[in-house]
Coordinates of C-alpha atoms and ligand atoms in Angstrom, one line a residue:
M1 CA -25.1 -1.0 1.6
K2 CA -24.2 2.3 0.1
N3 CA -24.6 3.8 -3.3
F4 CA -21.2 3.3 -5.2
I5 CA -19.9 3.5 -8.7
F6 CA -16.9 0.9 -9.4
Q7 CA -14.5 0.6 -12.4
N8 CA -11.4 -0.8 -12.4
P9 CA -9.9 -0.9 -15.8
T10 CA -6.7 -2.5 -15.3
K11 CA -5.9 -5.6 -17.1
L12 CA -3.9 -8.1 -15.0
I13 CA -1.6 -10.2 -16.8
F14 CA -0.4 -12.9 -14.4
G15 CA 2.0 -15.9 -14.5
K16 CA 5.3 -16.9 -15.0
G17 CA 7.0 -15.9 -17.7
M18 CA 4.4 -13.1 -18.4
I19 CA 6.5 -10.3 -18.7
A20 CA 7.2 -11.9 -22.1
K21 CA 3.8 -10.1 -23.0
I22 CA 4.3 -6.3 -22.0
A23 CA 5.5 -5.4 -25.4
E24 CA 2.0 -6.7 -27.2
E25 CA 0.3 -4.3 -24.2
I26 CA 2.2 -1.2 -25.0
P27 CA 0.7 0.5 -28.5
S28 CA 3.7 0.9 -31.5
G29 CA 5.0 4.0 -32.1
K30 CA 5.3 5.0 -28.0
K31 CA 8.2 6.2 -26.4
I32 CA 8.7 4.3 -23.7
M33 CA 10.5 5.4 -20.1
V34 CA 10.9 2.3 -18.2
T35 CA 11.1 3.0 -14.7
F36 CA 13.1 1.1 -11.5
G37 CA 14.5 1.6 -8.2
G38 CA 17.6 1.2 -6.6
G39 CA 18.8 -1.9 -8.6
S40 CA 17.2 -5.4 -7.3
V41 CA 15.9 -5.9 -10.9
K42 CA 19.2 -6.4 -11.9
T43 CA 20.1 -9.3 -9.6
N44 CA 17.0 -11.2 -10.0
G45 CA 16.5 -11.3 -13.8
V46 CA 13.4 -9.1 -14.2
Y47 CA 15.7 -6.3 -15.4
D48 CA 16.7 -9.0 -18.2
Q49 CA 13.1 -9.9 -18.9
V50 CA 12.3 -6.4 -19.7
K51 CA 15.0 -5.8 -21.8
E52 CA 14.2 -8.9 -23.8
A53 CA 10.5 -8.1 -23.9
L54 CA 11.3 -4.4 -25.5
K55 CA 14.0 -5.1 -27.6
D56 CA 12.3 -3.9 -30.3
R57 CA 10.8 -1.1 -29.0
D58 CA 11.9 2.5 -28.6
F59 CA 12.9 2.9 -24.8
I60 CA 14.7 4.9 -22.5
E61 CA 15.6 4.0 -18.8
F62 CA 15.3 6.1 -14.9
W63 CA 17.1 4.6 -12.2
G64 CA 16.8 5.5 -8.2
I65 CA 13.3 5.7 -7.3
E66 CA 13.2 5.4 -3.7
S67 CA 11.3 3.2 -1.1
N68 CA 9.3 6.0 -0.2
P69 CA 9.4 7.8 -3.2
T70 CA 10.4 11.7 -2.9
V71 CA 9.2 14.6 -5.3
E72 CA 12.5 15.2 -5.2
T73 CA 13.8 12.2 -7.6
L74 CA 10.7 12.4 -9.8
R75 CA 11.1 16.0 -10.6
K76 CA 14.4 14.7 -12.4
A77 CA 12.2 11.9 -14.0
I78 CA 9.6 14.1 -15.0
A79 CA 12.1 16.7 -16.8
L80 CA 13.6 13.5 -18.9
G81 CA 10.4 12.3 -19.7
K82 CA 9.5 15.8 -21.2
E83 CA 13.2 16.4 -22.9
N84 CA 12.9 12.7 -24.6
G85 CA 8.9 13.5 -25.3
V86 CA 8.0 10.3 -23.3
D87 CA 4.2 8.9 -24.4
F88 CA 4.1 5.7 -22.4
L89 CA 5.5 4.7 -18.7
L90 CA 6.8 1.6 -17.7
A91 CA 7.1 1.1 -14.0
V92 CA 8.9 -2.0 -12.6
G93 CA 9.5 -2.7 -9.2
G94 CA 7.5 -2.6 -6.2
G95 CA 4.8 0.0 -4.7
S96 CA 7.1 2.8 -4.5
V97 CA 8.7 2.9 -8.0
I98 CA 4.5 2.2 -9.1
D99 CA 3.4 5.5 -6.6
G100 CA 6.5 7.6 -8.2
T101 CA 5.6 6.7 -11.6
K102 CA 2.2 7.6 -11.1
L103 CA 3.2 11.1 -10.0
I104 CA 5.6 10.9 -13.3
S105 CA 2.8 10.4 -15.6
A106 CA 0.8 12.9 -14.4
G107 CA 3.9 15.6 -14.2
L108 CA 4.2 15.2 -17.8
K109 CA 1.2 16.5 -18.6
Y110 CA 1.5 19.6 -16.4
D111 CA 3.6 22.6 -16.8
G112 CA 4.1 23.4 -13.1
D113 CA 5.7 21.7 -10.3
A114 CA 5.1 18.2 -9.6
W115 CA 4.6 19.0 -5.9
D116 CA 1.6 21.0 -6.6
L117 CA -0.3 17.7 -8.0
V118 CA 0.5 16.1 -4.7
L119 CA -0.8 19.0 -2.2
R120 CA -4.0 19.3 -4.6
G121 CA -4.7 15.5 -4.2
A122 CA -5.8 14.7 -7.3
Y123 CA -4.9 14.9 -11.1
S124 CA -6.0 12.5 -13.8
E125 CA -4.4 14.2 -17.3
T126 CA -1.7 11.0 -17.5
V127 CA 0.4 9.5 -19.6
P128 CA -0.6 6.0 -19.6
L129 CA 1.3 3.7 -17.8
G130 CA 2.0 -0.1 -17.5
T131 CA 3.7 -1.5 -14.6
V132 CA 6.2 -5.2 -13.5
L133 CA 5.3 -5.9 -10.1
T134 CA 8.0 -7.3 -8.0
L135 CA 6.2 -6.5 -4.5
P136 CA 3.0 -7.6 -3.2
A137 CA 2.0 -5.1 -0.5
T138 CA 0.5 -1.7 -1.4
G139 CA -2.0 -3.0 -4.3
S140 CA -0.6 0.0 -6.4
E141 CA -0.5 -2.2 -9.3
M142 CA -4.4 -2.0 -9.5
N143 CA -5.3 1.5 -8.2
S144 CA -4.9 5.0 -9.0
G145 CA -3.5 5.9 -5.6
A146 CA 0.4 6.9 -5.0
V147 CA 2.0 8.2 -2.0
I148 CA 4.5 10.6 -2.4
S149 CA 7.2 12.2 0.3
R150 CA 8.9 15.5 0.2
T151 CA 12.6 15.2 2.1
E152 CA 13.0 18.8 2.6
T153 CA 9.8 19.5 4.7
K154 CA 9.4 15.2 5.9
E155 CA 6.2 15.4 4.2
K156 CA 4.0 12.4 3.0
Y157 CA 1.0 12.4 1.6
A158 CA -1.5 10.3 -0.5
F159 CA -2.7 11.7 -4.7
Y160 CA -4.9 10.0 -6.9
S161 CA -4.4 9.7 -10.9
K162 CA -5.4 6.9 -13.3
H163 CA -5.1 3.1 -12.5
P164 CA -2.2 1.5 -14.9
V165 CA -3.5 0.3 -17.9
F166 CA -2.1 -3.2 -17.5
S167 CA 0.0 -5.0 -14.5
V168 CA 2.3 -7.8 -15.1
L169 CA 2.3 -9.9 -12.1
D170 CA 4.4 -12.9 -12.0
P171 CA 5.1 -14.7 -8.6
E172 CA 8.5 -15.6 -9.5
V173 CA 10.0 -12.5 -9.1
T174 CA 9.1 -12.1 -5.7
F175 CA 11.4 -15.1 -4.6
S176 CA 14.0 -12.6 -4.3
L177 CA 12.5 -10.4 -1.7
P178 CA 14.5 -10.4 1.7
E179 CA 12.2 -11.4 4.8
K180 CA 11.5 -8.1 6.1
Q181 CA 10.0 -7.0 3.0
I182 CA 7.9 -9.9 2.7
A183 CA 7.1 -9.3 6.4
C184 CA 6.1 -5.9 5.7
G185 CA 4.1 -6.7 2.4
I186 CA 1.9 -9.0 4.4
A187 CA 1.5 -6.3 7.2
D188 CA 0.4 -3.6 4.7
T189 CA -2.2 -5.9 3.0
F190 CA -3.3 -6.9 6.0
V191 CA -4.1 -3.7 7.3
H192 CA -5.4 -2.4 3.9
V193 CA -7.9 -4.9 4.4
M194 CA -8.6 -4.1 8.1
E195 CA -9.3 -0.5 7.1
Q196 CA -12.2 -1.1 4.8
Y197 CA -13.6 -3.9 6.9
L198 CA -13.4 -2.8 10.4
T199 CA -15.6 -0.2 10.3
K200 CA -19.8 -0.1 10.5
A201 CA -20.9 -3.6 11.1
G202 CA -24.2 -4.8 8.6
E203 CA -23.0 -2.9 5.7
S204 CA -22.6 -5.8 3.4
S205 CA -22.1 -9.5 4.2
L206 CA -20.5 -9.7 1.1
M207 CA -18.0 -7.3 1.4
D208 CA -17.5 -8.6 5.2
R209 CA -16.3 -12.0 3.7
W210 CA -14.2 -11.0 0.7
A211 CA -12.6 -8.9 3.5
E212 CA -12.4 -12.2 5.9
S213 CA -11.2 -14.4 3.4
I214 CA -7.9 -12.4 2.5
L215 CA -7.4 -12.1 6.0
K216 CA -7.7 -15.9 6.7
T217 CA -5.3 -16.6 3.8
L218 CA -2.7 -14.3 4.8
I219 CA -2.7 -15.9 8.1
E220 CA -2.6 -19.2 6.6
I221 CA 0.1 -18.7 4.3
A222 CA 2.2 -15.8 6.2
P223 CA 4.1 -19.1 8.5
K224 CA 4.8 -21.5 5.2
I225 CA 6.1 -18.3 3.2
K226 CA 8.5 -18.2 6.2
E227 CA 9.7 -21.4 5.2
D228 CA 9.8 -21.3 2.0
K229 CA 9.6 -18.1 0.2
T230 CA 10.2 -19.6 -3.4
N231 CA 6.8 -21.8 -3.6
Y232 CA 5.1 -20.3 -6.4
D233 CA 1.5 -20.9 -5.2
L234 CA 2.0 -19.6 -1.7
M235 CA 3.8 -16.6 -3.4
A236 CA 0.8 -16.2 -6.0
D237 CA -1.9 -16.4 -3.1
F238 CA 0.1 -13.5 -1.7
M239 CA 0.6 -11.7 -4.6
M240 CA -3.5 -12.1 -5.1
C241 CA -4.2 -11.3 -2.0
A242 CA -2.2 -7.6 -2.0
T243 CA -3.7 -6.9 -5.4
M244 CA -7.3 -7.5 -4.3
G245 CA -6.9 -6.1 -0.9
L246 CA -6.5 -2.8 -2.4
N247 CA -8.3 -2.3 -5.9
G248 CA -11.6 -1.1 -4.6
F249 CA -13.3 -5.2 -5.2
I250 CA -13.8 -5.2 -1.2
A251 CA -14.2 -1.4 -0.8
M252 CA -18.2 -1.4 -2.9
G253 CA -20.8 0.0 -0.8
V254 CA -19.1 -0.1 2.6
S255 CA -17.3 2.6 5.1
Q256 CA -13.6 3.2 5.0
D257 CA -11.3 4.0 8.0
W258 CA -7.6 4.8 7.0
C259 CA -7.0 6.1 10.3
T260 CA -3.9 3.8 10.6
H261 CA -2.5 4.9 7.5
M262 CA -2.4 8.4 8.2
I263 CA -0.8 7.9 11.5
G264 CA 1.4 6.0 9.9
H265 CA 2.2 7.9 7.1
E266 CA 3.6 10.0 9.3
L267 CA 6.1 7.9 11.4
T268 CA 7.5 7.1 7.9
A269 CA 7.9 11.0 7.1
L270 CA 9.3 11.8 10.4
H271 CA 11.3 8.6 11.2
G272 CA 11.7 6.4 7.8
L273 CA 10.8 3.7 9.2
T274 CA 9.2 0.9 6.5
H275 CA 5.3 1.8 5.6
G276 CA 4.0 -1.7 6.7
Q277 CA 6.0 -1.5 9.9
T278 CA 4.6 1.4 10.7
L279 CA 0.9 -0.4 10.7
A280 CA 1.9 -3.2 12.7
I281 CA 2.4 -0.9 15.5
V282 CA -0.4 1.6 14.7
L283 CA -3.0 -1.0 14.1
P284 CA -3.3 -2.6 17.5
G285 CA -3.8 0.8 18.8
T286 CA -6.5 1.8 16.6
M287 CA -8.4 -1.1 17.7
R288 CA -8.1 -0.5 21.6
V289 CA -8.5 3.6 21.4
L290 CA -11.2 3.0 18.9
K291 CA -12.9 -0.1 20.4
E292 CA -16.3 1.7 21.5
K293 CA -17.4 2.6 18.1
K294 CA -15.7 -0.1 16.1
A295 CA -17.0 -3.1 19.4
Q296 CA -19.5 -4.4 16.8
K297 CA -16.9 -5.4 14.0
I298 CA -14.1 -6.0 16.2
L299 CA -16.1 -8.8 17.8
Q300 CA -17.1 -10.2 14.2
Y301 CA -13.2 -9.9 13.1
G302 CA -12.8 -12.0 16.6
E303 CA -14.8 -14.6 16.1
R304 CA -14.4 -15.2 12.3
I305 CA -10.9 -14.5 12.0
W306 CA -9.8 -16.0 15.3
G307 CA -12.3 -17.9 16.8
L308 CA -13.1 -15.9 19.9
S309 CA -16.7 -17.0 20.4
T310 CA -16.4 -17.0 24.3
G311 CA -15.6 -14.6 27.2
L312 CA -16.8 -11.3 28.3
Y313 CA -17.7 -8.9 25.7
E314 CA -14.3 -6.6 26.8
T315 CA -12.1 -9.5 27.1
K316 CA -12.9 -10.5 23.5
I317 CA -12.2 -7.4 22.1
E318 CA -9.0 -7.1 24.1
Q319 CA -8.1 -10.6 22.4
A320 CA -8.6 -9.3 18.9
A321 CA -6.4 -6.6 19.2
E322 CA -3.7 -9.2 21.4
K323 CA -4.2 -11.6 18.3
T324 CA -3.5 -8.9 15.9
E325 CA -0.5 -8.1 17.1
E326 CA 0.4 -11.9 17.9
F327 CA 0.4 -11.9 14.0
F328 CA 2.4 -9.1 13.3
R329 CA 5.0 -10.1 15.9
S330 CA 5.2 -13.9 14.0
L331 CA 6.2 -12.3 10.8
G332 CA 9.1 -10.8 13.0
L333 CA 7.6 -7.0 13.0
A334 CA 8.1 -4.7 16.1
T335 CA 4.2 -3.9 17.6
R336 CA 5.6 -1.0 19.9
L337 CA 6.8 2.5 19.7
S338 CA 9.8 2.1 22.1
E339 CA 11.2 -0.6 19.7
V340 CA 11.6 1.4 17.1
G341 CA 13.0 4.4 19.2
V342 CA 10.1 6.5 18.7
G343 CA 9.2 8.6 21.8
E344 CA 7.0 11.3 23.1
D345 CA 8.0 14.3 21.1
T346 CA 7.1 12.5 18.1
I347 CA 3.8 11.8 19.2
L348 CA 3.0 15.5 20.2
E349 CA 4.4 16.3 16.7
I350 CA 2.3 14.0 14.9
E351 CA -0.6 15.9 16.9
R352 CA 0.4 19.2 16.2
R353 CA 0.3 18.1 12.3
F354 CA -3.0 16.7 12.7
N355 CA -4.6 19.8 14.3
E356 CA -2.7 22.1 11.8
R357 CA -4.2 20.4 9.0
H358 CA -7.8 20.3 10.5
A359 CA -7.3 16.5 10.4
G360 CA -10.7 14.2 11.0
F361 CA -9.7 10.7 9.8
G362 CA -11.9 7.4 10.2
E363 CA -14.9 6.4 9.0
D364 CA -16.8 9.5 11.0
G365 CA -14.4 12.0 10.4
D366 CA -13.7 12.0 14.1
V367 CA -10.0 10.8 13.9
T368 CA -8.4 13.9 15.0
G369 CA -5.0 15.2 16.1
E370 CA -6.1 14.3 20.0
V371 CA -7.8 10.9 18.8
A372 CA -4.3 10.0 17.0
R373 CA -2.4 11.3 20.1
R374 CA -4.3 9.1 22.2
I375 CA -3.9 5.9 19.5
L376 CA -0.2 6.6 19.9
E377 CA 0.2 6.8 23.4
A378 CA -1.2 3.1 23.4
C379 CA 1.6 1.7 20.8
K380 CA 4.2 3.0 23.3
Ligands
NZQ1 O1 14.7 -0.3 -5.3 P1 15.0 -1.8 -5.5 O2 16.2 -1.6 -5.6 O3 14.1 -2.4 -6.3 O4 14.5 -2.7 -4.0 C1 13.0 -2.5 -3.5 C2 13.2 -1.5 -2.1 O5 14.6 -1.4 -1.7 C3 12.9 -4.2 -2.8 N1 12.6 -5.0 -3.7 C4 11.2 -4.7 -4.5 N2 11.2 -5.8 -5.5 C5 11.9 -6.3 -4.8 C6 12.9 -6.1 -4.4 N3 13.9 -6.9 -3.3 C7 14.1 -7.7 -4.1 N4 13.3 -8.8 -4.4 C8 12.1 -8.0 -5.5 N5 11.3 -8.8 -6.2 O6 12.3 -3.7 -1.6 C9 12.5 -2.6 -1.2 C10 11.1 -2.1 -0.7 O7 10.1 -1.4 -2.0 P2 8.9 -0.4 -1.7 O8 8.6 -0.3 -3.3 O9 9.2 0.9 -1.5 O10 8.2 -1.2 -0.9 P3 6.4 -1.2 -1.1 O11 5.7 -2.1 -2.3 O12 6.1 -1.8 0.2 O13 5.9 0.3 -1.4 C11 5.9 1.3 -0.4 C12 5.3 2.4 -0.7 O14 4.2 2.3 -1.0 C13 3.0 3.1 -0.5 C14 3.8 3.4 0.6 O15 3.7 4.4 1.7 C15 5.4 3.2 0.4 O16 6.0 4.5 0.4 N6 1.9 2.8 -0.5 C16 1.3 2.7 -1.6 C17 -0.6 2.7 -1.8 C18 -0.8 2.6 -3.1 N7 -0.4 3.4 -3.8 O17 -2.1 2.8 -2.9 C19 -1.0 2.1 -0.6 C20 0.1 1.8 0.8 O18 -1.0 1.9 2.1 C21 1.3 2.4 0.7 O19 0.9 3.6 1.6
ZN2 ZN1 -0.6 0.7 3.3

């Protein structure tokens, strides 16, 4: 196990009806800005619950944070927040609303353009932020990351600020999710765990088992959720898998990869593909191309998660990739670039972009433009 410092200050407020608690969590006298996406919260009762909880508080609303939130939209929110002297933010939505609000929270404390903050990669002077999560997937409700896009240049980069001070997780609010978003949320969570697990063997038995427990739970609940997405206990487990998958707990003292995500972000930036969908396509390719360096961990994954205990070494590695691909297909997702209309020109563009940025992703920093191209070639 490697040295690490761990601290996660986010207070989780979990369960049915818990949105009513938000007013207690926001200090009195705050000027609050509540941020939303495109309006799903108006049809599933979440908006009404938030309004009721804040009925005696001073708040304004900002609507329209889109999926893959753009700096162009967020600049407007920052301007509105500055005009109104906002000193507390409440993000109500999925990862996009929460991520976008993280940039707003930093932008309110910064005089220059918000895109500077994204390019800088980190900014820790922020206005405090609470969240009401409506889509389990990103873990943004309990981490300090955000991924921000710029439409103008088709760029999408990660940026780090502060953790939310609290996050409300009510599984009932997920009952209205469309099947596609559930599938993408499960795939995203699965790949978050794999990015922190499928690296070097023997770093920590405990982290391995924690990661495997999330993977196993997702595999177990996914088909049941497909049958009934309004089953409270199933959605509760899904929500906790997503939060635990990317809140730092399973990353303590172990190597992390993230190359599948970096390649996936490019596919979203260039083609607007949904985040979880990009990962379902790229991860099996990553496993196949990096199979030598990741061999020991792929074999462990194959054996413990999919029961692949017999057969030749090479066969077991390929079977582990196949099982992973089959799982994503069982969710109803595409697993090949050709299915989503992405061709060779995009592969070459991603290689070019990685080279231009001198990219070196992965646990050893060796996933360069050329390696990314080979991974994408394996996803055709
Ligand atoms: O905008 P509204 O109308 O609310 O609709 C949203 C949106 O269309 C809808 N939705 C959300 N909750 C709903 C609902 N519809 C019905 N019922 C509900 N309860 O779902 C759609 C997708 O929402 P979005 O927030 O875009 O999805 P997600 O949570 O998957 O977030 C994706 C973004 O997060 C980033 C991704 O790159 C992407 O930009 N990520 C953030 C990470 C982080 N902060 O740590 C890590 C991840 O790897 C990821 O990169
Ligand atoms: Zn992700």
